[in-house]
Amino acid sequence: MPNMLAGRKILLIITGGIAAFKAIDIIRLIKKAGGEVQPILTASAQEFVTPLTAGTIAGNEALSELFDLTRESDIGHIELVRDADLIVVAPCTANFMAKMANGLADDLASTAILARDKHVIVAPAMNVKMWSAGPTQRNLNLIVEDGMQIVGPDEGEMACGEFGPGRMAEPETVFAAIEDYFYTFGENLPLKGKRILITSGATREPLDPVRYLTNASSGKQGTAIAAALRAAGAEIEFVTGAAEVPPPNGVNVTQITTAQDMYDAVHEALPCDVAIFCAAVSDWRPKEVGSKKIKKTGDGEAPSLEMVLNPDILKSVAALEPGERPALVIGFAAETDNVTEHARAKYERKGCDWLLANDVSAKTGTFGGDSNAIVFFDDQGHHEWPQMSKAEVGQKLANRIASFLKQSD
Ligand code: C5P
């Protein structure tokens, strides 16, 4: 990834929590990458790190007072946000999240947030019970609706001795989100003018008018990928089966039921620059579909099902002739055992350019959950992505696609 931070100015709001010390490492990482940091410390943050420490590492005086007589103008908070390229709140306490969600502006940090015209990355840090509390989760929804980006929190042992989600994401993770922002969402949207096809969700194969074969795909990963690519400026053709979550805003949706419907919709939506096959497609369908509900027989015997193969949509697109074939064809592999081995075989068999494998065995909670651990395959080999939220997988994939298309332009 090119150095996107050089000359960028980040307004870093540090609020009061034991994780405040991690903010110092974030400052170091930004500085090392050539970025500039303007720290703001809330009053309670100063119980954990001193303005002198933050200011010295940043090379910019750390601010905290709304009306600072040494800053010549009393509209300092407006200037601060206008000057910045990005705002980061790390760590963000439950209290500060509540302030941001409700528009409170009673100190420099909260006033800067309310006056913002820049993207905001928030790294929450709090006790596990505070994190899962109804008001915090409601506030979280509000700030996400307002367009803020959330990184973490991580799960693990907390400073207070309790265990669960609430620990601030590691400084490297927050820094990666900052880098991603400048790469993906900087002034020139990297995927503007690109057309990307995404399949998502689960297909349903009817046995009769009331029964069908399907799988446990929630559609969350496909939706998160579509949202990230849309935010990066791409035009999205979203072909989706059954899903637990609605499609993201701003994408063209084609709703389908069966694998054959999905095949038809995908080929109809071509040509495109990139095609991503995230849907969990049924490999087979019942040969006969009853026009009436199949009845129980009097002798108590279960009917036997004869199945036929469904078309392999991914394979059919990967096999298209140059000119018709998308520049990048990306498959997924949901595996329950020997993930890397099975996925490598699939990567070779399908003819796609990249393949993202994930472990969907019950212990991982990937199906229906909000996080994913990916093994990424391309023609250079494979490597593991650490466990991250499905939204982060979407963002990481969007960045990689943008960088691939940029190189091949
Ligand atoms: O063969 P398998 O179903 O495990 O392959 C998974 C990958 O292939 C996914 O990307 C899935 O969306 C795609 N696929 C497809 N059409 C099928 C079966 C799978 O596009 N009939």
Tab-separated table of N, CA, C and O in Angstrom, residues 292-380:
chain	number	residue	atom	x	y	z
A	292	LYS	N	-47.805	-29.938	-5.913
A	292	LYS	CA	-48.618	-29.889	-4.691
A	292	LYS	C	-47.751	-30.385	-3.537
A	292	LYS	O	-46.752	-31.070	-3.767
A	293	LYS	N	-48.142	-30.054	-2.329
A	293	LYS	CA	-47.378	-30.491	-1.157
A	293	LYS	C	-47.264	-32.026	-1.149
A	293	LYS	O	-48.274	-32.719	-1.342
A	294	ILE	N	-46.028	-32.508	-0.982
A	294	ILE	CA	-45.819	-33.968	-0.962
A	294	ILE	C	-46.463	-34.523	0.312
A	294	ILE	O	-46.178	-34.043	1.417
A	295	LYS	N	-47.315	-35.519	0.139
A	295	LYS	CA	-48.059	-36.051	1.297
A	295	LYS	C	-47.314	-37.205	1.941
A	295	LYS	O	-46.599	-37.950	1.279
A	296	LYS	N	-47.537	-37.349	3.249
A	296	LYS	CA	-47.016	-38.523	3.937
A	296	LYS	C	-47.728	-39.744	3.385
A	296	LYS	O	-48.934	-39.685	3.132
A	297	THR	N	-46.988	-40.855	3.200
A	297	THR	CA	-47.680	-42.061	2.731
A	297	THR	C	-48.211	-42.809	3.946
A	297	THR	O	-47.665	-42.668	5.052
A	298	GLY	N	-49.245	-43.613	3.721
A	298	GLY	CA	-49.880	-44.336	4.830
A	298	GLY	C	-48.945	-45.321	5.486
A	298	GLY	O	-49.020	-45.554	6.697
A	299	ASP	N	-47.986	-45.902	4.699
A	299	ASP	CA	-47.111	-46.928	5.292
A	299	ASP	C	-45.953	-46.316	6.086
A	299	ASP	O	-45.060	-47.027	6.553
A	300	GLY	N	-45.926	-44.997	6.228
A	300	GLY	CA	-44.920	-44.341	7.085
A	300	GLY	C	-43.545	-44.247	6.458
A	300	GLY	O	-42.582	-43.932	7.133
A	301	GLU	N	-43.410	-44.562	5.178
A	301	GLU	CA	-42.080	-44.483	4.539
A	301	GLU	C	-41.743	-43.064	4.120
A	301	GLU	O	-42.605	-42.352	3.597
A	302	ALA	N	-40.476	-42.688	4.333
A	302	ALA	CA	-40.062	-41.344	3.906
A	302	ALA	C	-39.779	-41.364	2.410
A	302	ALA	O	-39.252	-42.354	1.899
A	303	PRO	N	-40.137	-40.302	1.690
A	303	PRO	CA	-39.839	-40.301	0.254
A	303	PRO	C	-38.333	-40.177	0.042
A	303	PRO	O	-37.644	-39.591	0.875
A	304	SER	N	-37.807	-40.743	-1.037
A	304	SER	CA	-36.382	-40.513	-1.305
A	304	SER	C	-36.271	-39.417	-2.358
A	304	SER	O	-37.127	-39.289	-3.245
A	305	LEU	N	-35.232	-38.631	-2.209
A	305	LEU	CA	-35.075	-37.471	-3.083
A	305	LEU	C	-34.048	-37.763	-4.150
A	305	LEU	O	-32.934	-38.179	-3.830
A	306	GLU	N	-34.385	-37.503	-5.369
A	306	GLU	CA	-33.353	-37.593	-6.408
A	306	GLU	C	-32.898	-36.164	-6.706
A	306	GLU	O	-33.719	-35.267	-6.892
A	307	MET	N	-31.572	-35.988	-6.711
A	307	MET	CA	-31.052	-34.635	-6.878
A	307	MET	C	-30.327	-34.506	-8.215
A	307	MET	O	-29.757	-35.469	-8.714
A	308	VAL	N	-30.317	-33.281	-8.743
A	308	VAL	CA	-29.496	-32.991	-9.932
A	308	VAL	C	-28.583	-31.806	-9.614
A	308	VAL	O	-28.855	-31.035	-8.691
A	309	LEU	N	-27.509	-31.699	-10.368
A	309	LEU	CA	-26.529	-30.634	-10.118
A	309	LEU	C	-27.056	-29.268	-10.554
A	309	LEU	O	-27.696	-29.154	-11.598
A	310	ASN	N	-26.745	-28.255	-9.784
A	310	ASN	CA	-27.006	-26.880	-10.203
A	310	ASN	C	-25.817	-26.384	-11.011
A	310	ASN	O	-24.701	-26.888	-10.859
A	311	PRO	N	-26.030	-25.377	-11.865
A	311	PRO	CA	-24.873	-24.815	-12.574
A	311	PRO	C	-23.944	-24.149	-11.571
A	311	PRO	O	-24.404	-23.589	-10.566
A	312	ASP	N	-22.633	-24.221	-11.812
A	312	ASP	CA	-21.670	-23.527	-10.952
A	312	ASP	C	-21.476	-22.116	-11.516
A	312	ASP	O	-20.852	-21.937	-12.567
A	313	ILE	N	-22.031	-21.151	-10.837
A	313	ILE	CA	-22.074	-19.780	-11.371
A	313	ILE	C	-20.671	-19.188	-11.435
A	313	ILE	O	-20.241	-18.631	-12.450
A	314	LEU	N	-19.950	-19.316	-10.320
A	314	LEU	CA	-18.582	-18.799	-10.250
A	314	LEU	C	-17.721	-19.364	-11.387
A	314	LEU	O	-17.058	-18.630	-12.127
A	315	LYS	N	-17.788	-20.701	-11.533
A	315	LYS	CA	-16.959	-21.361	-12.539
A	315	LYS	C	-17.329	-20.880	-13.945
A	315	LYS	O	-16.463	-20.647	-14.792
A	316	SER	N	-18.640	-20.687	-14.142
A	316	SER	CA	-19.088	-20.282	-15.490
A	316	SER	C	-18.577	-18.883	-15.833
A	316	SER	O	-18.238	-18.611	-16.981
A	317	VAL	N	-18.492	-17.996	-14.836
A	317	VAL	CA	-18.016	-16.630	-15.107
A	317	VAL	C	-16.490	-16.632	-15.239
A	317	VAL	O	-15.922	-15.969	-16.108
A	318	ALA	N	-15.827	-17.432	-14.397
A	318	ALA	CA	-14.355	-17.502	-14.466
A	318	ALA	C	-13.905	-18.051	-15.813
A	318	ALA	O	-12.806	-17.740	-16.277
A	319	ALA	N	-14.776	-18.876	-16.443
A	319	ALA	CA	-14.389	-19.517	-17.708
A	319	ALA	C	-14.725	-18.675	-18.942
A	319	ALA	O	-14.482	-19.107	-20.071
A	320	LEU	N	-15.290	-17.491	-18.750
A	320	LEU	CA	-15.649	-16.659	-19.913
A	320	LEU	C	-14.401	-16.234	-20.690
A	320	LEU	O	-13.306	-16.145	-20.123
A	321	GLU	N	-14.615	-15.957	-21.957
A	321	GLU	CA	-13.501	-15.524	-22.818
A	321	GLU	C	-13.009	-14.144	-22.398
A	321	GLU	O	-13.808	-13.327	-21.939
A	322	PRO	N	-11.700	-13.873	-22.599
A	322	PRO	CA	-11.210	-12.516	-22.341
A	322	PRO	C	-12.071	-11.527	-23.139
A	322	PRO	O	-12.474	-11.825	-24.257
A	323	GLY	N	-12.335	-10.396	-22.535
A	323	GLY	CA	-13.254	-9.458	-23.190
A	323	GLY	C	-14.617	-9.530	-22.537
A	323	GLY	O	-15.222	-8.531	-22.215
A	324	GLU	N	-15.081	-10.787	-22.299
A	324	GLU	CA	-16.364	-10.963	-21.594
A	324	GLU	C	-16.117	-11.193	-20.118
A	324	GLU	O	-16.954	-10.904	-19.278
A	325	ARG	N	-14.933	-11.753	-19.814
A	325	ARG	CA	-14.640	-12.128	-18.430
A	325	ARG	C	-14.292	-10.874	-17.630
A	325	ARG	O	-13.509	-10.040	-18.083
A	326	PRO	N	-14.852	-10.733	-16.400
A	326	PRO	CA	-14.426	-9.617	-15.546
A	326	PRO	C	-12.920	-9.687	-15.303
A	326	PRO	O	-12.336	-10.776	-15.309
A	327	ALA	N	-12.295	-8.516	-15.093
A	327	ALA	CA	-10.843	-8.487	-14.884
A	327	ALA	C	-10.458	-9.259	-13.625
A	327	ALA	O	-9.355	-9.784	-13.513
A	328	LEU	N	-11.408	-9.317	-12.693
A	328	LEU	CA	-11.125	-9.978	-11.421
A	328	LEU	C	-12.349	-10.816	-11.039
A	328	LEU	O	-13.451	-10.285	-10.923
A	329	VAL	N	-12.142	-12.129	-10.885
A	329	VAL	CA	-13.242	-13.005	-10.463
A	329	VAL	C	-12.858	-13.576	-9.094
A	329	VAL	O	-11.794	-14.191	-8.938
A	330	ILE	N	-13.712	-13.327	-8.116
A	330	ILE	CA	-13.368	-13.668	-6.725
A	330	ILE	C	-14.395	-14.642	-6.166
A	330	ILE	O	-15.602	-14.383	-6.203
A	331	GLY	N	-13.908	-15.776	-5.644
A	331	GLY	CA	-14.805	-16.767	-5.055
A	331	GLY	C	-14.652	-16.833	-3.554
A	331	GLY	O	-13.709	-16.277	-2.974
A	332	PHE	N	-15.576	-17.513	-2.931
A	332	PHE	CA	-15.504	-17.788	-1.503
A	332	PHE	C	-15.521	-19.298	-1.313
A	332	PHE	O	-16.020	-20.026	-2.176
A	333	ALA	N	-14.995	-19.751	-0.201
A	333	ALA	CA	-15.095	-21.168	0.120
A	333	ALA	C	-15.470	-21.292	1.582
A	333	ALA	O	-14.725	-20.852	2.455
A	334	ALA	N	-16.653	-21.811	1.815
A	334	ALA	CA	-17.081	-22.050	3.199
A	334	ALA	C	-16.705	-23.490	3.535
A	334	ALA	O	-17.174	-24.416	2.885
A	335	GLU	N	-15.822	-23.668	4.495
A	335	GLU	CA	-15.350	-25.018	4.820
A	335	GLU	C	-15.573	-25.300	6.307
A	335	GLU	O	-15.579	-24.378	7.124
A	336	THR	N	-15.710	-26.570	6.629
A	336	THR	CA	-15.879	-26.909	8.047
A	336	THR	C	-14.670	-27.675	8.586
A	336	THR	O	-14.546	-27.885	9.773
A	337	ASP	N	-13.768	-28.127	7.699
A	337	ASP	CA	-12.584	-28.852	8.159
A	337	ASP	C	-11.484	-28.700	7.108
A	337	ASP	O	-11.773	-28.375	5.950
A	338	ASN	N	-10.249	-28.915	7.532
A	338	ASN	CA	-9.086	-28.774	6.626
A	338	ASN	C	-9.257	-27.569	5.698
A	338	ASN	O	-9.151	-27.691	4.471
A	339	VAL	N	-9.549	-26.425	6.298
A	339	VAL	CA	-9.969	-25.254	5.526
A	339	VAL	C	-8.977	-24.929	4.398
A	339	VAL	O	-9.357	-24.793	3.236
A	340	THR	N	-7.679	-24.826	4.754
A	340	THR	CA	-6.688	-24.380	3.768
A	340	THR	C	-6.562	-25.383	2.625
A	340	THR	O	-6.565	-24.996	1.445
A	341	GLU	N	-6.509	-26.653	2.990
A	341	GLU	CA	-6.340	-27.710	1.974
A	341	GLU	C	-7.529	-27.756	1.003
A	341	GLU	O	-7.357	-27.724	-0.217
A	342	HIS	N	-8.737	-27.784	1.582
A	342	HIS	CA	-9.930	-27.848	0.728
A	342	HIS	C	-10.055	-26.588	-0.120
A	342	HIS	O	-10.439	-26.643	-1.285
A	343	ALA	N	-9.709	-25.450	0.497
A	343	ALA	CA	-9.865	-24.183	-0.227
A	343	ALA	C	-8.868	-24.106	-1.383
A	343	ALA	O	-9.193	-23.604	-2.453
A	344	ARG	N	-7.651	-24.617	-1.173
A	344	ARG	CA	-6.665	-24.565	-2.259
A	344	ARG	C	-7.174	-25.381	-3.449
A	344	ARG	O	-7.105	-24.940	-4.594
A	345	ALA	N	-7.723	-26.562	-3.153
A	345	ALA	CA	-8.251	-27.410	-4.231
A	345	ALA	C	-9.368	-26.657	-4.962
A	345	ALA	O	-9.448	-26.664	-6.198
A	346	LYS	N	-10.215	-25.966	-4.182
A	346	LYS	CA	-11.328	-25.227	-4.791
A	346	LYS	C	-10.805	-24.075	-5.641
A	346	LYS	O	-11.306	-23.814	-6.733
A	347	TYR	N	-9.778	-23.402	-5.123
A	347	TYR	CA	-9.186	-22.274	-5.849
A	347	TYR	C	-8.732	-22.743	-7.232
A	347	TYR	O	-8.991	-22.106	-8.250
A	348	GLU	N	-8.091	-23.909	-7.245
A	348	GLU	CA	-7.583	-24.411	-8.529
A	348	GLU	C	-8.723	-24.862	-9.441
A	348	GLU	O	-8.723	-24.624	-10.638
A	349	ARG	N	-9.737	-25.491	-8.839
A	349	ARG	CA	-10.839	-26.057	-9.621
A	349	ARG	C	-11.737	-24.989	-10.244
A	349	ARG	O	-12.222	-25.137	-11.345
A	350	LYS	N	-11.921	-23.885	-9.514
A	350	LYS	CA	-12.927	-22.895	-9.943
A	350	LYS	C	-12.415	-21.950	-11.031
A	350	LYS	O	-13.209	-21.340	-11.734
A	351	GLY	N	-11.110	-21.787	-11.106
A	351	GLY	CA	-10.577	-20.881	-12.138
A	351	GLY	C	-10.723	-19.410	-11.794
A	351	GLY	O	-10.647	-18.536	-12.665
A	352	CYS	N	-10.956	-19.098	-10.508
A	352	CYS	CA	-11.094	-17.682	-10.134
A	352	CYS	C	-9.706	-17.098	-9.845
A	352	CYS	O	-8.722	-17.817	-9.726
A	353	ASP	N	-9.643	-15.763	-9.733
A	353	ASP	CA	-8.355	-15.098	-9.519
A	353	ASP	C	-7.985	-15.058	-8.044
A	353	ASP	O	-6.832	-15.199	-7.674
A	354	TRP	N	-8.973	-14.795	-7.217
A	354	TRP	CA	-8.765	-14.787	-5.762
A	354	TRP	C	-9.833	-15.667	-5.136
A	354	TRP	O	-10.938	-15.801	-5.681
A	355	LEU	N	-9.504	-16.214	-3.977
A	355	LEU	CA	-10.509	-16.982	-3.242
A	355	LEU	C	-10.367	-16.668	-1.756
A	355	LEU	O	-9.246	-16.625	-1.234
A	356	LEU	N	-11.474	-16.402	-1.112
A	356	LEU	CA	-11.462	-16.129	0.328
A	356	LEU	C	-12.124	-17.306	1.026
A	356	LEU	O	-13.319	-17.568	0.812
A	357	ALA	N	-11.330	-18.029	1.818
A	357	ALA	CA	-11.877	-19.200	2.493
A	357	ALA	C	-12.189	-18.840	3.931
A	357	ALA	O	-11.454	-18.079	4.560
A	358	ASN	N	-13.288	-19.383	4.415
A	358	ASN	CA	-13.571	-19.190	5.843
A	358	ASN	C	-14.080	-20.480	6.472
A	358	ASN	O	-14.676	-21.318	5.812
A	359	ASP	N	-13.792	-20.593	7.750
A	359	ASP	CA	-14.194	-21.759	8.525
A	359	ASP	C	-15.617	-21.496	9.022
A	359	ASP	O	-15.838	-20.557	9.782
A	360	VAL	N	-16.558	-22.306	8.557
A	360	VAL	CA	-17.940	-22.071	8.992
A	360	VAL	C	-18.425	-23.192	9.920
A	360	VAL	O	-19.627	-23.375	10.100
A	361	SER	N	-17.466	-23.940	10.528
A	361	SER	CA	-17.894	-24.970	11.469
A	361	SER	C	-18.587	-24.277	12.645
A	361	SER	O	-18.322	-23.100	12.930
A	362	ALA	N	-19.477	-25.010	13.304
A	362	ALA	CA	-20.345	-24.395	14.321
A	362	ALA	C	-19.545	-23.617	15.362
A	362	ALA	O	-19.958	-22.550	15.818
A	363	LYS	N	-18.339	-24.110	15.713
A	363	LYS	CA	-17.575	-23.474	16.796
A	363	LYS	C	-17.174	-22.032	16.470
A	363	LYS	O	-16.957	-21.225	17.345
A	364	THR	N	-17.093	-21.689	15.178
A	364	THR	CA	-16.605	-20.351	14.819
A	364	THR	C	-17.697	-19.291	14.852
A	364	THR	O	-17.401	-18.104	14.975
A	365	GLY	N	-18.955	-19.710	14.708
A	365	GLY	CA	-20.064	-18.738	14.687
A	365	GLY	C	-20.014	-17.820	13.475
A	365	GLY	O	-20.622	-16.748	13.483
A	366	THR	N	-19.303	-18.235	12.423
A	366	THR	CA	-19.180	-17.369	11.242
A	366	THR	C	-20.533	-17.180	10.563
A	366	THR	O	-20.912	-16.064	10.214
A	367	PHE	N	-21.275	-18.289	10.404
A	367	PHE	CA	-22.602	-18.180	9.788
A	367	PHE	C	-23.496	-17.375	10.722
A	367	PHE	O	-23.719	-17.761	11.862
A	368	GLY	N	-23.951	-16.246	10.265
A	368	GLY	CA	-24.854	-15.430	11.078
A	368	GLY	C	-24.133	-14.494	12.022
A	368	GLY	O	-24.720	-13.542	12.519
A	369	GLY	N	-22.836	-14.712	12.264
A	369	GLY	CA	-22.096	-13.857	13.201
A	369	GLY	C	-21.616	-12.578	12.528
A	369	GLY	O	-21.874	-12.337	11.347
A	370	ASP	N	-20.899	-11.766	13.311
A	370	ASP	CA	-20.451	-10.476	12.778
A	370	ASP	C	-18.961	-10.442	12.472
A	370	ASP	O	-18.441	-9.405	12.087
A	371	SER	N	-18.278	-11.575	12.692
A	371	SER	CA	-16.848	-11.548	12.379
A	371	SER	C	-16.475	-12.753	11.525
A	371	SER	O	-17.256	-13.687	11.364
A	372	ASN	N	-15.257	-12.712	11.009
A	372	ASN	CA	-14.832	-13.715	10.050
A	372	ASN	C	-13.308	-13.834	10.122
A	372	ASN	O	-12.630	-12.836	10.382
A	373	ALA	N	-12.786	-15.022	9.889
A	373	ALA	CA	-11.328	-15.184	9.773
A	373	ALA	C	-11.074	-15.793	8.397
A	373	ALA	O	-11.556	-16.887	8.103
A	374	ILE	N	-10.355	-15.069	7.571
A	374	ILE	CA	-10.233	-15.432	6.160
A	374	ILE	C	-8.854	-16.013	5.857
A	374	ILE	O	-7.849	-15.538	6.383
A	375	VAL	N	-8.824	-17.028	5.002
A	375	VAL	CA	-7.556	-17.417	4.376
A	375	VAL	C	-7.670	-16.967	2.917
A	375	VAL	O	-8.602	-17.364	2.210
A	376	PHE	N	-6.746	-16.101	2.531
A	376	PHE	CA	-6.842	-15.449	1.218
A	376	PHE	C	-5.913	-16.142	0.220
A	376	PHE	O	-4.716	-16.296	0.484
A	377	PHE	N	-6.452	-16.555	-0.919
A	377	PHE	CA	-5.641	-17.212	-1.958
A	377	PHE	C	-5.555	-16.332	-3.203
A	377	PHE	O	-6.577	-15.806	-3.660
A	378	ASP	N	-4.352	-16.206	-3.730
A	378	ASP	CA	-4.214	-15.662	-5.086
A	378	ASP	C	-3.095	-16.436	-5.772
A	378	ASP	O	-2.622	-17.449	-5.232
A	379	ASP	N	-2.644	-15.977	-6.939
A	379	ASP	CA	-1.677	-16.795	-7.675
A	379	ASP	C	-0.288	-16.781	-7.022
A	379	ASP	O	0.617	-17.472	-7.481
A	380	GLN	N	-0.143	-15.985	-5.955
A	380	GLN	CA	1.134	-15.986	-5.223
A	380	GLN	C	1.133	-16.997	-4.075
A	380	GLN	O	2.150	-17.199	-3.430
